[in-house]
mmCIF file with all atom_site columns, C-alpha atoms in Angstrom:
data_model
loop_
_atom_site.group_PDB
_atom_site.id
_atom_site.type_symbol
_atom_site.label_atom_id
_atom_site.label_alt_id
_atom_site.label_comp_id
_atom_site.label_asym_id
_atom_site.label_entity_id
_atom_site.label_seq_id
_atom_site.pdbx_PDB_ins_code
_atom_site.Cartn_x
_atom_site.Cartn_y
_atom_site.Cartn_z
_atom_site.occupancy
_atom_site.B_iso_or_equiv
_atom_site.pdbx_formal_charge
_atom_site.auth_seq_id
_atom_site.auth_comp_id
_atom_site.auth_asym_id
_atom_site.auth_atom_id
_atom_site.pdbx_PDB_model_num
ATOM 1  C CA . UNK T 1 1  ? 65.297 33.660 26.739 1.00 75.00 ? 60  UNK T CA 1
ATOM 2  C CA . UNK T 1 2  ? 62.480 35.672 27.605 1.00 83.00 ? 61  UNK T CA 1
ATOM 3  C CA . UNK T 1 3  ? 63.190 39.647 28.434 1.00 88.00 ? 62  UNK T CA 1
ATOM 4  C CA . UNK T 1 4  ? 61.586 42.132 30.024 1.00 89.00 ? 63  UNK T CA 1
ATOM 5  C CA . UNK T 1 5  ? 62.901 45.746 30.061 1.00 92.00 ? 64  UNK T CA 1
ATOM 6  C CA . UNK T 1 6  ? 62.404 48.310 32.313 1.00 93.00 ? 65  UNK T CA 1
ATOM 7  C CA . UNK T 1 7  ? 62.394 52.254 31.333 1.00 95.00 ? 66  UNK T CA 1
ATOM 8  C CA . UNK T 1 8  ? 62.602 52.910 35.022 1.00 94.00 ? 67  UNK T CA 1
ATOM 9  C CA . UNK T 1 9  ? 58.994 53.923 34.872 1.00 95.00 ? 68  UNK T CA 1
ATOM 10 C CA . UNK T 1 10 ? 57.726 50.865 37.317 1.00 95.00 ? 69  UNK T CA 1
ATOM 11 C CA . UNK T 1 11 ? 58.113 50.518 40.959 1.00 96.00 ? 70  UNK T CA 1
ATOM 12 C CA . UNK T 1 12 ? 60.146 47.187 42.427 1.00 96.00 ? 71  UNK T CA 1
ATOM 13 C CA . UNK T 1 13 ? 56.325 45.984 43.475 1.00 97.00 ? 72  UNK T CA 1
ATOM 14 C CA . UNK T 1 14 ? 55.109 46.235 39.593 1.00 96.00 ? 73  UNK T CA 1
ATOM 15 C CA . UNK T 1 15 ? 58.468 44.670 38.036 1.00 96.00 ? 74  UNK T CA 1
ATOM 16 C CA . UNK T 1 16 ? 57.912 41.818 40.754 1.00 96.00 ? 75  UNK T CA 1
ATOM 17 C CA . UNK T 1 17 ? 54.327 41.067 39.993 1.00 96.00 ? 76  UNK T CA 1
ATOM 18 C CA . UNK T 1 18 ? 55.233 40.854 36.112 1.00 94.00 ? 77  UNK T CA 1
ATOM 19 C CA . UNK T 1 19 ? 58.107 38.067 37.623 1.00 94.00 ? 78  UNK T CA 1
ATOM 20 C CA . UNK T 1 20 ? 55.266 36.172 39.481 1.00 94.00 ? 79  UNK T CA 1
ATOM 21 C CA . UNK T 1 21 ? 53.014 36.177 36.033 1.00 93.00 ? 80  UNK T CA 1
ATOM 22 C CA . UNK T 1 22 ? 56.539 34.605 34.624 1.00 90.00 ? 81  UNK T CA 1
ATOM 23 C CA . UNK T 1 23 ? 56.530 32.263 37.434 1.00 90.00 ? 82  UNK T CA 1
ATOM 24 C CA . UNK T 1 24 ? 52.987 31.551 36.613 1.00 91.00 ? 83  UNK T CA 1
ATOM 25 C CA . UNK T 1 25 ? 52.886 30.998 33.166 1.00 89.00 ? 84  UNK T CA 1
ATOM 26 C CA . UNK T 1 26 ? 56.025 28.284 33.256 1.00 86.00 ? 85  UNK T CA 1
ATOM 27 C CA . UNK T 1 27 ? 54.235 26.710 36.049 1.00 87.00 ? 86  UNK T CA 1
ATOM 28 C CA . UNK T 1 28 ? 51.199 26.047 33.476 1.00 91.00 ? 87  UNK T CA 1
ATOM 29 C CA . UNK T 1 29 ? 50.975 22.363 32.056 1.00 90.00 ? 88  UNK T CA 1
ATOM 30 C CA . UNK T 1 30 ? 49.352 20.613 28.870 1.00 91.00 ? 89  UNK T CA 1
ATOM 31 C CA . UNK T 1 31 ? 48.905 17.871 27.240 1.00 89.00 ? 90  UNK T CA 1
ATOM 32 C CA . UNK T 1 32 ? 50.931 17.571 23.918 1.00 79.00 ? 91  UNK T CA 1
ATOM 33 C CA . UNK T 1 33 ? 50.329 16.092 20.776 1.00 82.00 ? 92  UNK T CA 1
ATOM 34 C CA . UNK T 1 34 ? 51.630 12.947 22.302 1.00 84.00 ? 93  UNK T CA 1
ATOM 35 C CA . UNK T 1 35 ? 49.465 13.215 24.960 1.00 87.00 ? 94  UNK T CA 1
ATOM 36 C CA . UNK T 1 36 ? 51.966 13.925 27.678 1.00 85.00 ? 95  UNK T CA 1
ATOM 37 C CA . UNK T 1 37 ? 51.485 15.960 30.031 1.00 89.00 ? 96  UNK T CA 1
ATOM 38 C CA . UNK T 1 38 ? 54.497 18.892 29.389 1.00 83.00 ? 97  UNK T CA 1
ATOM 39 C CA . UNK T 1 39 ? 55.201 22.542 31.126 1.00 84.00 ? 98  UNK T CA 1
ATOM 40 C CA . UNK T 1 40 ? 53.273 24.467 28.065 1.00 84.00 ? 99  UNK T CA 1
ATOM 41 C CA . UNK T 1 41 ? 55.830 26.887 27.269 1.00 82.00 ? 100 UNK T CA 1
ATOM 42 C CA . UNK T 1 42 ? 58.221 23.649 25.851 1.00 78.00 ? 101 UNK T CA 1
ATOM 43 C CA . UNK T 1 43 ? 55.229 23.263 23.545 1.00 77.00 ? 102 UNK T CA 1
ATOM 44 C CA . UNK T 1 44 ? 56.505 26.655 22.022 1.00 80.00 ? 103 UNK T CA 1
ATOM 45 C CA . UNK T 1 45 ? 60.348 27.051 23.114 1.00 77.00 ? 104 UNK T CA 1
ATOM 46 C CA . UNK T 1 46 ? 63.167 24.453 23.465 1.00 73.00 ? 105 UNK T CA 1
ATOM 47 C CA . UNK T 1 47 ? 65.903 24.235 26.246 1.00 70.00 ? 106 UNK T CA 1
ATOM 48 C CA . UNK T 1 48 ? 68.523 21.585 26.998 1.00 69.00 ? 107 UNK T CA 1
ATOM 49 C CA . UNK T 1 49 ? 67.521 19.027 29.408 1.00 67.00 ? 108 UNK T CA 1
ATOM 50 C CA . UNK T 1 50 ? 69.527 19.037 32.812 1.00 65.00 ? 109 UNK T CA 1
ATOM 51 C CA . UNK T 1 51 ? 71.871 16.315 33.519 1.00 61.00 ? 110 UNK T CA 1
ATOM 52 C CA . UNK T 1 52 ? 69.350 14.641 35.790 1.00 56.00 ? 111 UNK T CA 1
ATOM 53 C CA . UNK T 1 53 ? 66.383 14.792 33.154 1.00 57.00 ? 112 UNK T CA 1
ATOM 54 C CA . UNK T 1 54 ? 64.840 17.922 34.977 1.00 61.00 ? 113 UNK T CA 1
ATOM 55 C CA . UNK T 1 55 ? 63.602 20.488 32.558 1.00 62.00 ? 114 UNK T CA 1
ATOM 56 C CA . UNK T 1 56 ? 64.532 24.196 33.368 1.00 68.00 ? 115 UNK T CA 1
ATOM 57 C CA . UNK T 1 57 ? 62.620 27.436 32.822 1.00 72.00 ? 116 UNK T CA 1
ATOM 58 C CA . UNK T 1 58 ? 63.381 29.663 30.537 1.00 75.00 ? 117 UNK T CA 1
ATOM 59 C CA . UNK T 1 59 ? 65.807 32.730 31.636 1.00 78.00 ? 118 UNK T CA 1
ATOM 60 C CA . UNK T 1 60 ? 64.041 35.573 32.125 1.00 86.00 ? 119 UNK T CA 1
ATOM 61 C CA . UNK T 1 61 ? 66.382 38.485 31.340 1.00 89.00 ? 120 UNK T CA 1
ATOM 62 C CA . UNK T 1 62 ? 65.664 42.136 33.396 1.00 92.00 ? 121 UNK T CA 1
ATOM 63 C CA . UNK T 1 63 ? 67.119 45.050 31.604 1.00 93.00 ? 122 UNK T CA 1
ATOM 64 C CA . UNK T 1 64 ? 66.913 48.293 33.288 1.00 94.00 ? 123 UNK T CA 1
ATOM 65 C CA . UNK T 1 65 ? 67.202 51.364 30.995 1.00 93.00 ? 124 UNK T CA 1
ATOM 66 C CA . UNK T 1 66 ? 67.560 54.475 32.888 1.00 93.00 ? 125 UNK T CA 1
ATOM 67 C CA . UNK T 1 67 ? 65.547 57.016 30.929 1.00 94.00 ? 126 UNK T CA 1
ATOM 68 C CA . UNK T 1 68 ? 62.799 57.588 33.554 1.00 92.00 ? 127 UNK T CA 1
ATOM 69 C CA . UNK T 1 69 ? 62.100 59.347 36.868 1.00 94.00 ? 128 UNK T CA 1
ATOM 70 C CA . UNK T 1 70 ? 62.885 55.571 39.010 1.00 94.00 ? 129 UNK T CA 1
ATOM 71 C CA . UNK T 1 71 ? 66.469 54.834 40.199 1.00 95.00 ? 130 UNK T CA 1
ATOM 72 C CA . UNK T 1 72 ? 67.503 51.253 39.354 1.00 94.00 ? 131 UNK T CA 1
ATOM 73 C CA . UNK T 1 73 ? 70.044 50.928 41.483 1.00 95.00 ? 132 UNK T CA 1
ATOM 74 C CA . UNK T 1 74 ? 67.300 51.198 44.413 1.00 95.00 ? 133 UNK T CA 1
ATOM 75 C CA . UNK T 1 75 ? 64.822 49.151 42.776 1.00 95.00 ? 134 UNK T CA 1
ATOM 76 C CA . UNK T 1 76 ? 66.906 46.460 42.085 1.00 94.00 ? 135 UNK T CA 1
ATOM 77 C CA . UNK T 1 77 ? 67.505 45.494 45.777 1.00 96.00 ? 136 UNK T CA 1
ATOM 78 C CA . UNK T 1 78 ? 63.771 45.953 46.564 1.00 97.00 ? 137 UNK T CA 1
ATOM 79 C CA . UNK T 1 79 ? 63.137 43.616 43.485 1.00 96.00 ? 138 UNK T CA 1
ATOM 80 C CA . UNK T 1 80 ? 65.478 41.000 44.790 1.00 95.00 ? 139 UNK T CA 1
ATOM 81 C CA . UNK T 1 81 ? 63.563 41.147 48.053 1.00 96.00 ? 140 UNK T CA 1
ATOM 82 C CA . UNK T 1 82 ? 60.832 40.912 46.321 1.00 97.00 ? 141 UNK T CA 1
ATOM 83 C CA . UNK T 1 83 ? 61.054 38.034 44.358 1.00 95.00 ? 142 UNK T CA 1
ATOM 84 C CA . UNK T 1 84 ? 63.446 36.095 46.016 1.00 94.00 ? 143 UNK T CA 1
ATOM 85 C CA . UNK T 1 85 ? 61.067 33.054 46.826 1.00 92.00 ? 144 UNK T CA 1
ATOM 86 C CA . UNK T 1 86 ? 61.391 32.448 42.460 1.00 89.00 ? 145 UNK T CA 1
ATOM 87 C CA . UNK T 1 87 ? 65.370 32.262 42.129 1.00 85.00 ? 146 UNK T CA 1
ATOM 88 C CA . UNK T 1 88 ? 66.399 31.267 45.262 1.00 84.00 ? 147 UNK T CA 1
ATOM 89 C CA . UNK T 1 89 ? 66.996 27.754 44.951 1.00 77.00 ? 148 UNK T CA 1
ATOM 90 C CA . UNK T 1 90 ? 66.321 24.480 46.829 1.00 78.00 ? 149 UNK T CA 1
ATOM 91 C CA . UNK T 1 91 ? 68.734 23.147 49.856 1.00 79.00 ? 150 UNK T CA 1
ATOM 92 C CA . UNK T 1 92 ? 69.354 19.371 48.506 1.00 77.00 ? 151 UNK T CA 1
ATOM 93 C CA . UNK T 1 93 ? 70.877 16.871 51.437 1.00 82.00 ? 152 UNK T CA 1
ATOM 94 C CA . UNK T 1 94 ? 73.933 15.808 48.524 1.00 77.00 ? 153 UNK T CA 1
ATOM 95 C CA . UNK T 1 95 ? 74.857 19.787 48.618 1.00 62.00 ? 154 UNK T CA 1
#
């Protein structure tokens, strides 16, 4: 689990653009020892495989600490506007 935490010192925009680098970085392929070609961050971190052999990311884990000047409970919406092209999900025909 990977997890970022928020003092309440960043905007929605800021936190979002630190979720695309997260995005980014699982995104990024290598080629292993055994010379497949593997999502680099299983090179460093291991996760169950799904039931259909796909290989998930990572969770990502936002805590919000309120000690600064930001409200989270009005960035948090903004954020989910934000970002929600990375959690939505994928319509599939079987449901």
């Amino acid at each position: 689990m990977f997890i970022e935490v928020d003092n309440c010192h960043e905007t929605a925009e800021e936190l979002a653009a630190k979720l695309e680098k997260y995005a980014r970085f699982f995104r990024r392929r290598v080629k292993d020892s055994d010379g497949m070609e593997r999502p680099m961050w299983c090179t460093r971190w291991t996760v169950p495989e799904q039931r259909y052999g796909e290989m998930p990311h990572p969770p990502v884990l936002l805590l919000f600490n309120h000690i600064g000047e930001l409200n989270p409970n009005r960035t948090m919406p903004r954020l989910r506007e934000l970002t929600r092209h990375l959690w939505k999900g994928e319509w599939m025909r079987e449901g």
